[in-house]
């Protein structure tokens, strides 16, 4: 692995929407930018999120009559004693401007839905629309060779590979087994998705957060931003007087980056770090009562910012956005997580606790539902509940990942996602909840639901509730008695759906979704990124301007087909990731003695690449009279292969006369491994 020094104006750590927005703005002003991404994919949590952002004061909302006073009133009602006027002012001043800039000067386009209600519709200042926006569907072929470098969808959240858009698209899927028109619509979407996946490794139409990242990565490529994957940042560098000067990188691009304007840390939160959870979350004192469906939140923000004076701010209403999830084991033994962000608000589904009692309004936001579940489990060793459905609801809607009729239920039951029993009593015994409590709960709920009412929690009483329900269901989009067996259940656990944030202690590190910072010299301010679903930290000195925050629904986690330390070539091709294969052919010089001297370094370099799953096989190759070698790589893009080849000691010491790289047809690649390297 080479140790090199690279110079740029700005280094951005993390490739989600927050980091990429900062990179785009800086590059658009003529600054050279490097984006360092720890994982093998670009896009961060944003790429697998719903892709919605809460942007009050946007052009559409203002045109509909939304006012600054109403927005501030709404935020104040939610934040309560944690309301920070200066922070809110900065947020409301800067975020709409950032969104306008992205649409005006980059490839990014947003949709302004007619119906996108605030989460707390009963709070003063709430609006049924005009504040939430989402990414517009895009053809991923605009990314060119970067298409397969983008993080794929969370597969548990797709419908057989297709990711429905939040809104009307989901409504069509919701009624696919009830309407011929919806069935035809869904069939067309699925057939297109499957054909493109078979022929081109991934479908072209990208939706939700993935569409936003397609447009951002496309814009970054046009601006010449260097996007380095599999490149973790291990340390932020400072001068003697405390000015951030760059960072030390590991992985594929190991070395030092000297960043003239400083470093933006947009590396996610800490919800995947048990020690940090135990330290900062009172309801997870041992760090083992939590699951993280999002990605990249392993505490790098905290660890990198702490030496610069950063600290975790505990003066917040809630330290993260909570969400219910079901954790289950796939048929190959891997842990899988499905986030329940919407389904439990549908008619005929309720959530109960150990006692068989309802503990929350199932049509509230996933965050409010998560808070209620935490509160209901205070004093317990484990935080959980159950989502219950009868056969009517199961056949019509399913329960989250468990699909409705006519999809067979065998897989969902075999993996432990779904429980089924003939009667209420049998279901209660199977899942371990109080039988009498569950029977009483259903009797009370059914009596109100039959009339379209929920006396206990007022479920189905406002626009947001209806948004999460079935708008075609009457008399209430969220209510239906559970009175027809068999009965079903899915266990709901506790998770975060959005990152936690790091705030400044001394002014040298600042973290939020939008930040204004001034570079340590006389250069113009580093431009502000947009509101997004990831936390961005601006690490430089001095800084100016308070941070602000946004409410962006985001969820999910990818299921990588690459296991840590495992070589993908040892698995059948249908179990592999969807990255392309590359044939690399070296031609050596005639200096055999020189090659032998550096052969140990060469082998060590290749082994490191093989351990990361990049090199799948190798063998001899001859170009005319000159000896050489041929290798099969599996990488997100050609540049990743070039970087590994150029860092090979044989190459750096001048023993490689030339080399060429050819992308292989996807279906040929796996068998070529055996032909070239003898491994399969």
XYZ file of C-alpha atoms in Angstrom:
680
model
C 0.000 0.000 0.000
C 1.552 3.304 -1.031
C 1.914 6.282 1.294
C 1.457 9.446 -0.700
C 0.643 13.097 -0.156
C -2.119 14.666 -2.220
C -3.113 18.326 -2.151
C -6.561 19.836 -2.578
C -8.542 22.833 -1.402
C -11.225 20.924 0.502
C -11.446 17.373 1.831
C -14.929 15.969 2.471
C -15.297 12.845 4.624
C -18.431 10.920 3.662
C -20.356 10.772 0.398
C -23.974 11.152 1.532
C -26.101 14.152 0.637
C -24.580 16.438 3.292
C -20.981 15.795 2.328
C -21.682 15.764 -1.395
C -23.595 19.039 -1.214
C -20.630 20.702 0.472
C -18.320 19.228 -2.148
C -20.527 20.431 -5.021
C -20.734 23.980 -3.767
C -17.005 24.233 -3.130
C -16.166 22.757 -6.541
C -18.618 25.081 -8.260
C -16.626 28.008 -6.836
C -13.446 26.703 -8.424
C -11.994 24.808 -5.463
C -10.398 21.376 -5.891
C -12.265 18.796 -3.811
C -11.682 15.221 -2.685
C -14.498 13.120 -1.231
C -13.223 10.228 0.921
C -15.781 7.479 1.493
C -15.057 4.671 3.970
C -17.307 2.062 2.353
C -17.145 0.526 -1.107
C -20.205 2.530 -2.192
C -20.947 6.179 -2.788
C -24.128 7.705 -1.379
C -24.133 6.931 2.349
C -27.448 6.534 4.150
C -29.073 8.949 1.714
C -28.827 6.384 -1.093
C -31.015 3.903 0.802
C -33.344 6.420 2.429
C -36.789 7.606 1.462
C -35.041 10.694 0.157
C -37.416 13.204 1.689
C -36.176 16.436 3.259
C -38.096 18.851 5.448
C -37.434 22.246 3.853
C -39.874 24.842 5.237
C -39.816 28.106 3.365
C -39.185 26.458 0.009
C -40.508 28.165 -3.110
C -43.578 25.925 -3.418
C -44.566 26.325 0.208
C -44.184 30.080 0.108
C -46.332 30.187 -3.036
C -49.016 28.280 -1.107
C -48.982 30.866 1.648
C -46.685 29.281 4.234
C -45.169 31.941 6.510
C -42.027 32.232 8.611
C -44.116 32.792 11.714
C -46.078 29.558 11.210
C -42.879 27.594 10.634
C -41.229 28.964 13.767
C -44.367 28.255 15.761
C -44.357 24.642 14.603
C -40.657 24.104 15.390
C -41.048 25.724 18.795
C -43.988 23.435 19.622
C -41.875 20.378 18.858
C -38.560 21.514 20.347
C -40.106 22.848 23.569
C -37.354 23.808 26.048
C -34.651 22.831 23.537
C -35.674 25.552 21.076
C -32.603 27.548 19.984
C -33.653 30.708 18.174
C -30.268 31.396 16.575
C -30.043 27.856 15.219
C -33.603 27.942 13.872
C -32.988 31.319 12.232
C -29.920 30.004 10.431
C -31.796 26.918 9.307
C -34.721 28.896 7.923
C -32.441 31.472 6.284
C -30.053 29.086 4.602
C -31.768 25.800 3.765
C -34.261 27.107 1.161
C -31.397 29.014 -0.469
C -29.272 25.849 -0.571
C -32.084 23.850 -2.175
C -32.635 26.571 -4.792
C -28.927 26.561 -5.590
C -28.819 22.789 -6.023
C -31.717 22.893 -8.487
C -30.347 25.906 -10.314
C -26.640 25.028 -10.645
C -26.425 21.216 -10.447
C -28.221 18.173 -11.867
C -30.332 17.872 -8.716
C -34.111 18.090 -9.144
C -36.746 17.841 -6.444
C -40.426 16.987 -6.403
C -42.791 19.188 -4.360
C -45.639 16.796 -3.435
C -49.197 18.063 -3.204
C -49.707 15.983 -0.075
C -46.788 15.731 2.335
C -48.125 16.588 5.790
C -45.995 17.573 8.752
C -45.442 14.702 11.178
C -47.197 16.502 14.046
C -50.365 17.726 12.381
C -52.006 18.535 15.716
C -49.220 20.960 16.673
C -49.704 24.708 16.105
C -48.274 25.874 12.795
C -48.480 22.454 11.110
C -49.228 22.235 7.390
C -50.643 19.411 5.221
C -48.177 20.211 2.399
C -45.569 22.643 1.153
C -42.632 21.794 3.404
C -41.390 18.301 2.522
C -39.627 17.650 -0.777
C -38.189 14.521 -2.379
C -35.743 13.577 -5.124
C -37.052 13.235 -8.667
C -36.787 9.886 -10.453
C -33.683 9.692 -12.624
C -32.069 7.334 -15.124
C -28.848 6.095 -13.516
C -27.151 5.795 -16.889
C -26.371 9.491 -16.514
C -23.626 8.333 -14.117
C -21.680 6.506 -16.812
C -18.947 4.358 -15.259
C -19.972 5.560 -11.793
C -23.382 3.870 -12.064
C -22.303 0.756 -10.192
C -20.303 2.720 -7.634
C -23.510 4.049 -6.079
C -24.862 2.236 -3.033
C -27.676 -0.131 -4.099
C -31.125 -0.160 -2.525
C -31.811 -1.861 0.774
C -33.086 -5.116 -0.678
C -35.501 -5.875 2.156
C -37.255 -2.589 1.408
C -37.747 -3.193 -2.299
C -40.660 -5.022 -3.888
C -38.849 -7.803 -5.714
C -36.059 -5.434 -6.680
C -38.138 -2.347 -7.444
C -38.086 0.559 -5.011
C -41.474 2.350 -5.084
C -41.479 6.105 -4.752
C -42.972 7.485 -1.578
C -46.392 8.793 -2.614
C -48.618 7.750 -5.558
C -46.189 5.028 -6.642
C -46.535 3.252 -3.302
C -50.326 3.591 -3.529
C -50.288 1.596 -6.777
C -48.269 -1.170 -5.136
C -50.576 -1.091 -2.133
C -53.542 -1.963 -4.359
C -51.806 -4.292 -6.836
C -53.796 -7.292 -5.554
C -57.073 -5.371 -5.503
C -57.149 -3.448 -8.800
C -56.393 -4.606 -12.339
C -55.130 -1.144 -13.169
C -52.696 -1.202 -10.261
C -51.723 -4.785 -11.092
C -50.830 -3.762 -14.665
C -48.885 -0.759 -13.383
C -46.875 -2.872 -10.920
C -46.280 -5.646 -13.458
C -44.795 -3.185 -15.916
C -42.481 -1.728 -13.262
C -41.311 -5.145 -12.103
C -40.710 -6.563 -15.586
C -38.662 -3.523 -16.529
C -36.664 -3.783 -13.308
C -35.946 -7.489 -13.758
C -34.936 -7.144 -17.419
C -32.523 -4.301 -16.702
C -31.073 -6.108 -13.701
C -30.398 -9.287 -15.690
C -28.910 -7.462 -18.662
C -27.181 -4.539 -16.958
C -26.712 -5.614 -13.308
C -29.066 -2.924 -11.952
C -32.301 -1.247 -12.959
C -31.891 2.196 -14.493
C -34.729 4.135 -12.884
C -33.631 5.222 -9.415
C -36.084 6.610 -6.887
C -36.178 8.190 -3.429
C -32.796 8.884 -1.821
C -30.993 6.882 -4.490
C -32.226 9.286 -7.161
C -30.902 12.258 -5.199
C -27.477 10.661 -4.958
C -27.441 9.755 -8.659
C -27.878 13.433 -9.460
C -25.303 14.550 -6.892
C -22.653 12.055 -8.012
C -23.340 12.971 -11.643
C -22.811 16.637 -10.804
C -19.659 15.844 -8.848
C -18.172 13.958 -11.788
C -18.855 16.897 -14.107
C -17.121 19.253 -11.682
C -14.061 17.028 -11.501
C -14.502 16.063 -7.852
C -12.342 13.084 -6.936
C -14.528 10.465 -5.231
C -12.485 7.849 -3.392
C -14.233 4.774 -2.004
C -12.821 2.261 0.505
C -10.778 5.114 1.930
C -11.342 5.661 5.662
C -9.971 8.775 7.347
C -8.000 7.894 10.463
C -6.922 11.310 11.738
C -7.522 15.018 11.161
C -4.294 17.007 10.955
C -3.781 20.416 12.572
C -1.054 23.006 12.523
C 0.642 24.197 15.703
C -1.907 26.981 16.107
C -4.869 24.612 15.764
C -5.807 25.203 12.127
C -6.988 22.070 10.337
C -4.618 21.331 7.479
C -5.759 17.950 6.182
C -6.112 14.310 7.160
C -4.476 10.906 7.180
C -6.231 8.343 4.973
C -6.142 4.554 4.896
C -7.444 1.932 2.512
C -7.163 2.168 -1.252
C -5.894 5.765 -1.207
C -3.698 5.483 1.878
C -1.611 8.551 2.532
C -1.970 12.173 3.557
C -4.262 14.804 2.101
C -3.285 18.433 2.552
C -6.496 20.483 2.397
C -5.908 24.225 2.087
C -9.414 25.246 3.174
C -9.994 22.530 5.750
C -12.040 19.371 6.154
C -15.774 18.678 6.140
C -16.672 15.670 8.296
C -19.940 14.194 6.994
C -19.357 10.661 8.206
C -22.695 9.878 9.829
C -23.586 9.456 13.490
C -22.663 6.897 16.149
C -25.719 4.657 16.382
C -23.709 1.591 15.319
C -21.175 2.056 18.132
C -22.314 0.206 21.301
C -19.935 2.124 23.576
C -21.145 5.534 22.405
C -24.776 4.437 22.606
C -24.250 3.254 26.165
C -22.605 6.570 27.027
C -25.196 8.906 25.548
C -28.481 6.990 25.405
C -30.019 6.387 28.789
C -32.380 3.720 27.463
C -29.496 1.620 26.070
C -27.131 1.520 29.085
C -25.310 -1.621 27.961
C -25.101 -0.781 24.253
C -26.822 -4.023 23.237
C -30.510 -3.040 23.092
C -30.493 -1.404 19.692
C -30.313 -2.145 15.976
C -29.144 0.191 13.233
C -30.779 -0.233 9.814
C -28.864 2.734 8.403
C -25.203 2.598 7.355
C -21.935 4.271 8.229
C -22.925 5.466 11.706
C -19.984 3.921 13.530
C -18.883 7.010 15.446
C -16.223 8.369 13.090
C -17.744 11.838 13.389
C -17.241 11.747 17.149
C -13.766 10.248 17.094
C -12.469 12.591 14.414
C -14.042 15.738 15.855
C -13.230 15.146 19.542
C -9.511 16.053 19.295
C -10.558 19.307 17.601
C -12.823 20.318 20.476
C -16.039 18.663 19.316
C -18.436 17.021 21.728
C -21.819 15.319 21.624
C -24.505 17.847 22.518
C -26.975 16.371 24.982
C -29.160 19.491 25.150
C -31.584 18.189 22.543
C -35.194 17.081 22.587
C -34.195 13.641 21.309
C -30.647 12.460 20.446
C -31.717 10.682 17.243
C -34.692 9.723 15.100
C -36.152 6.438 16.321
C -37.856 3.763 14.278
C -39.304 0.273 14.803
C -37.597 -2.575 12.927
C -37.947 -6.322 12.627
C -34.691 -8.255 12.930
C -34.618 -11.716 11.386
C -32.183 -14.272 10.001
C -31.949 -14.926 6.295
C -31.841 -18.443 4.918
C -28.039 -18.185 4.552
C -27.665 -17.202 8.200
C -27.146 -13.455 7.773
C -28.857 -10.925 10.014
C -31.431 -8.855 8.159
C -33.323 -5.769 9.273
C -36.580 -4.357 7.977
C -37.549 -0.821 9.101
C -41.279 -0.352 9.686
C -41.649 3.260 8.589
C -45.174 3.140 7.242
C -46.911 -0.242 7.220
C -48.155 -0.333 10.804
C -50.460 2.613 10.144
C -52.559 0.622 7.664
C -56.077 -0.616 8.463
C -56.236 -3.910 10.303
C -52.789 -3.690 11.950
C -52.035 -2.765 15.551
C -48.972 -2.829 17.824
C -48.977 -4.406 21.288
C -46.522 -4.951 24.149
C -45.751 -7.904 26.433
C -49.086 -7.446 28.167
C -50.967 -7.584 24.872
C -51.852 -3.899 25.215
C -51.528 -1.141 22.650
C -48.895 1.393 23.711
C -48.916 3.961 20.887
C -50.791 5.477 17.980
C -49.717 3.220 15.125
C -50.360 5.994 12.585
C -47.932 8.422 14.214
C -44.487 8.986 12.739
C -41.883 6.254 13.069
C -39.990 8.562 15.452
C -42.972 9.118 17.759
C -43.793 5.428 17.641
C -40.194 4.628 18.534
C -40.282 7.021 21.493
C -43.494 5.416 22.724
C -41.946 1.959 22.493
C -38.905 3.128 24.462
C -41.137 4.616 27.148
C -43.276 1.503 27.312
C -40.205 -0.660 27.909
C -38.600 1.427 30.664
C -37.131 -0.914 33.273
C -37.095 -3.884 30.877
C -33.958 -5.621 29.632
C -35.146 -5.490 26.031
C -37.137 -2.983 24.007
C -39.705 -4.591 21.730
C -43.350 -4.961 20.742
C -45.403 -6.871 18.178
C -47.267 -5.766 15.062
C -50.482 -7.787 14.822
C -52.736 -8.367 11.792
C -55.687 -10.577 10.967
C -56.068 -12.505 7.714
C -57.930 -9.657 5.996
C -55.106 -7.178 6.574
C -52.415 -9.756 5.866
C -53.935 -10.730 2.549
C -54.540 -7.133 1.553
C -51.425 -5.317 2.816
C -49.015 -7.805 4.376
C -46.843 -6.786 7.341
C -43.886 -4.803 6.094
C -41.410 -7.178 4.488
C -43.943 -10.037 4.579
C -45.827 -9.511 1.321
C -49.623 -9.884 0.929
C -51.586 -12.394 -1.127
C -50.789 -14.000 -3.534
C -47.153 -14.140 -2.353
C -46.498 -17.388 -0.386
C -45.732 -16.903 3.299
C -43.324 -19.816 3.703
C -40.118 -17.811 3.429
C -41.254 -15.142 5.890
C -42.228 -17.758 8.471
C -39.068 -19.817 7.941
C -36.807 -16.811 8.551
C -38.658 -15.882 11.734
C -40.020 -12.618 10.373
C -43.634 -13.726 10.482
C -45.619 -15.657 13.106
C -48.990 -17.249 12.328
C -51.670 -18.888 14.442
C -55.281 -19.907 13.938
C -56.744 -17.975 16.864
C -55.911 -14.957 18.991
C -55.141 -17.222 21.965
C -52.758 -19.389 19.942
C -50.947 -16.350 18.536
C -50.520 -14.857 22.009
C -49.002 -18.090 23.280
C -46.674 -18.397 20.285
C -45.220 -14.885 20.624
C -45.261 -14.823 24.418
C -47.730 -12.018 25.187
C -50.508 -12.086 27.756
C -53.493 -13.952 26.315
C -56.186 -12.127 28.286
C -54.559 -8.779 27.594
C -54.443 -9.329 23.831
C -58.062 -10.532 23.707
C -59.241 -7.500 25.671
C -57.199 -5.135 23.471
C -58.680 -6.541 20.272
C -62.212 -6.359 21.631
C -61.808 -2.696 22.571
C -60.017 -1.749 19.364
C -62.484 -3.588 17.118
C -65.471 -1.855 18.693
C -64.105 1.574 17.821
C -62.572 0.618 14.470
C -65.926 -0.610 13.190
C -67.152 2.978 13.570
C -63.921 4.515 12.218
C -62.841 5.659 15.688
C -59.954 5.069 18.081
C -60.910 6.415 21.538
C -57.580 5.396 23.086
C -55.081 7.132 20.744
C -57.200 9.018 18.166
C -55.601 7.062 15.352
C -56.754 8.199 11.938
C -57.707 11.685 13.146
C -55.479 13.898 10.972
C -53.852 14.231 7.561
C -50.546 12.669 8.550
C -52.295 9.582 9.885
C -54.208 9.255 6.629
C -50.997 9.744 4.640
C -49.677 6.580 6.304
C -52.880 4.645 5.739
C -54.943 3.536 2.764
C -56.768 6.593 1.431
C -59.307 4.402 -0.363
C -60.343 2.569 2.797
C -63.553 3.706 4.478
C -64.785 4.935 6.887
C -61.253 5.669 8.148
C -58.021 5.183 6.145
C -56.265 3.850 9.257
C -58.832 1.676 11.000
C -60.327 -1.781 10.443
C -61.327 -4.442 12.994
C -59.041 -7.454 13.421
C -61.676 -10.164 13.573
C -60.888 -12.877 11.041
C -58.354 -15.636 11.636
C -55.747 -16.788 11.151
C -53.776 -14.071 12.912
C -50.232 -12.876 12.233
C -47.461 -11.063 14.095
C -44.030 -9.552 13.445
C -41.711 -8.670 16.319
C -40.767 -4.998 16.407
C -37.454 -3.883 17.890
C -35.918 -0.459 18.465
C -33.570 1.338 16.076
C -32.445 4.716 14.788
C -33.557 5.948 11.387
C -31.296 9.020 11.210
C -27.870 9.993 12.542
C -26.925 11.650 15.776
C -24.922 14.858 15.669
C -21.706 16.296 17.061
C -21.543 19.925 18.180
C -18.632 22.284 18.897
C -17.024 22.746 22.274
C -14.287 25.218 21.401
C -15.293 26.502 17.976
C -12.837 24.328 16.056
C -15.307 21.619 15.164
C -18.930 22.104 14.240
C -21.460 19.570 13.080
C -24.913 19.770 11.555
C -26.665 19.286 8.283
C -25.916 22.819 7.156
C -22.906 24.841 8.203
C -21.267 28.101 7.250
C -17.510 28.188 7.760
C -14.661 30.490 6.898
C -11.340 29.075 5.843
C -8.215 29.715 7.918
C -6.840 32.101 5.332
C -8.325 34.976 3.368
C -10.155 32.784 0.895
C -13.953 33.089 0.485
C -16.158 31.132 2.900
C -16.562 27.460 2.154
C -20.127 27.353 0.776
C -23.016 25.898 2.697
C -24.287 22.414 1.892
C -27.955 21.614 1.642
C -30.187 20.099 4.261
C -29.835 16.346 4.146
C -30.184 13.100 6.017
C -26.571 12.941 7.229
C -24.658 14.993 9.752
C -21.891 17.144 8.278
C -19.053 18.430 10.394
C -16.976 21.378 9.295
C -13.557 20.994 10.940
C -11.521 24.165 10.572
C -10.586 27.267 12.514
C -11.872 29.820 12.922
C -15.533 29.251 12.054
C -18.426 31.622 11.687
C -22.156 31.131 11.760
C -24.233 28.765 13.895
C -25.197 25.308 12.716
C -28.718 24.273 11.932
C -30.591 21.035 11.547
C -33.231 19.428 9.406
C -35.785 16.667 9.700
C -35.142 14.248 6.867
C -36.892 10.877 6.979
C -34.296 8.288 6.112
C -34.041 4.630 6.854
C -32.692 1.313 5.876
C -29.427 -0.522 5.625
C -27.809 -2.256 2.688
C -27.116 -5.942 2.715
C -23.648 -6.183 1.263
C -22.927 -9.406 -0.536
C -19.274 -9.043 0.420
C -18.365 -10.471 3.790
C -15.476 -8.913 5.722
C -12.264 -10.662 4.743
C -14.016 -13.091 2.404
C -13.095 -13.461 -1.247
C -16.270 -13.210 -3.372
C -14.828 -15.640 -5.917
C -15.484 -18.471 -3.481
C -19.227 -18.008 -3.857
C -21.574 -18.693 -6.765
C -22.068 -15.735 -9.077
C -25.731 -15.297 -8.109
C -24.677 -14.548 -4.500
C -22.232 -11.832 -5.471
C -22.457 -8.057 -5.431
C -23.480 -6.303 -8.602
C -20.106 -4.713 -9.350
C -18.479 -5.210 -12.758
C -15.539 -7.493 -13.497
C -12.288 -6.286 -15.058
C -9.548 -8.216 -16.833
C -6.123 -6.649 -16.207
C -3.178 -7.788 -18.340
C 0.359 -6.789 -17.351
C 3.397 -6.942 -19.602
C 6.668 -7.069 -17.624
C 10.066 -5.694 -18.566
C 12.933 -8.110 -19.012
C 14.514 -7.256 -15.638
C 13.845 -10.572 -13.887
C 16.338 -9.981 -11.085
C 14.782 -6.637 -10.236
C 11.315 -8.159 -10.104
C 12.492 -10.949 -7.816
C 13.957 -8.409 -5.388
C 10.587 -6.661 -5.008
C 8.427 -9.775 -5.311
C 7.590 -9.939 -1.555
C 6.208 -6.364 -1.682
C 4.319 -7.223 -4.858
C 2.733 -10.305 -3.298
C 1.833 -8.412 -0.129
C 0.155 -5.704 -2.209
C -1.867 -8.211 -4.213
C -2.850 -10.143 -1.087
C -4.161 -6.928 0.500
C -6.280 -6.301 -2.602
C -7.486 -9.912 -2.571
C -8.413 -9.652 1.100
C -10.649 -6.699 0.229
C -12.278 -8.832 -2.449
C -10.864 -6.835 -5.380
C -8.671 -9.523 -6.968
C -10.568 -12.721 -7.670
C -7.953 -14.698 -9.608
C -4.609 -14.438 -11.387
C -2.400 -16.390 -13.758
C 0.451 -16.104 -16.281
C 0.057 -14.151 -19.486
C 2.386 -13.539 -22.415
C 2.284 -10.723 -24.967
C 4.430 -12.013 -27.810
C 7.896 -12.670 -26.409
C 7.350 -10.650 -23.216
C 6.123 -12.346 -20.011
C 3.233 -10.942 -18.042
C 0.290 -11.680 -15.796
C -3.471 -11.567 -16.063
C -5.822 -10.835 -13.169
C -9.565 -10.681 -12.667
C -10.830 -7.792 -10.546
C -14.302 -7.109 -9.203
C -14.604 -3.398 -8.443
C -17.161 -0.603 -8.384
C -15.450 1.213 -11.239
C -12.414 1.168 -13.494
C -10.658 3.887 -11.510
C -10.577 1.630 -8.424
C -8.706 -0.963 -10.471
C -6.301 1.645 -11.875
C -5.504 2.847 -8.358
C -4.595 -0.670 -7.192
C -2.531 -1.427 -10.304
C -0.638 1.868 -10.133
C 0.247 1.219 -6.476
C 1.691 -2.235 -7.243
C 5.426 -2.246 -6.308
C 6.238 -3.887 -9.642
C 4.610 -0.878 -11.300
C 6.128 1.808 -9.038
C 9.643 0.348 -9.434
C 9.352 0.242 -13.227
C 9.034 -3.496 -13.856
C 5.671 -3.234 -15.641
C 6.189 -2.146 -19.216
C 2.475 -1.675 -19.861
C -0.950 -2.886 -18.846
C -4.487 -2.766 -20.175
C -7.861 -3.028 -18.439
C -10.966 -4.505 -20.061
C -14.428 -4.626 -18.493
C -15.819 -8.132 -18.787
C -19.370 -9.136 -19.551
C -20.908 -9.632 -16.089
C -22.028 -13.215 -16.610
C -18.584 -14.251 -17.951
C -16.581 -12.768 -15.099
C -17.143 -15.465 -12.434
C -16.189 -18.321 -14.715
C -13.166 -16.381 -15.949
C -11.873 -16.461 -12.381
C -11.499 -20.208 -12.554
C -9.965 -20.063 -16.032
C -7.363 -17.455 -15.103
C -6.632 -18.190 -11.459
C -7.925 -21.685 -10.906
C -10.230 -20.588 -8.067
C -13.983 -20.821 -7.864
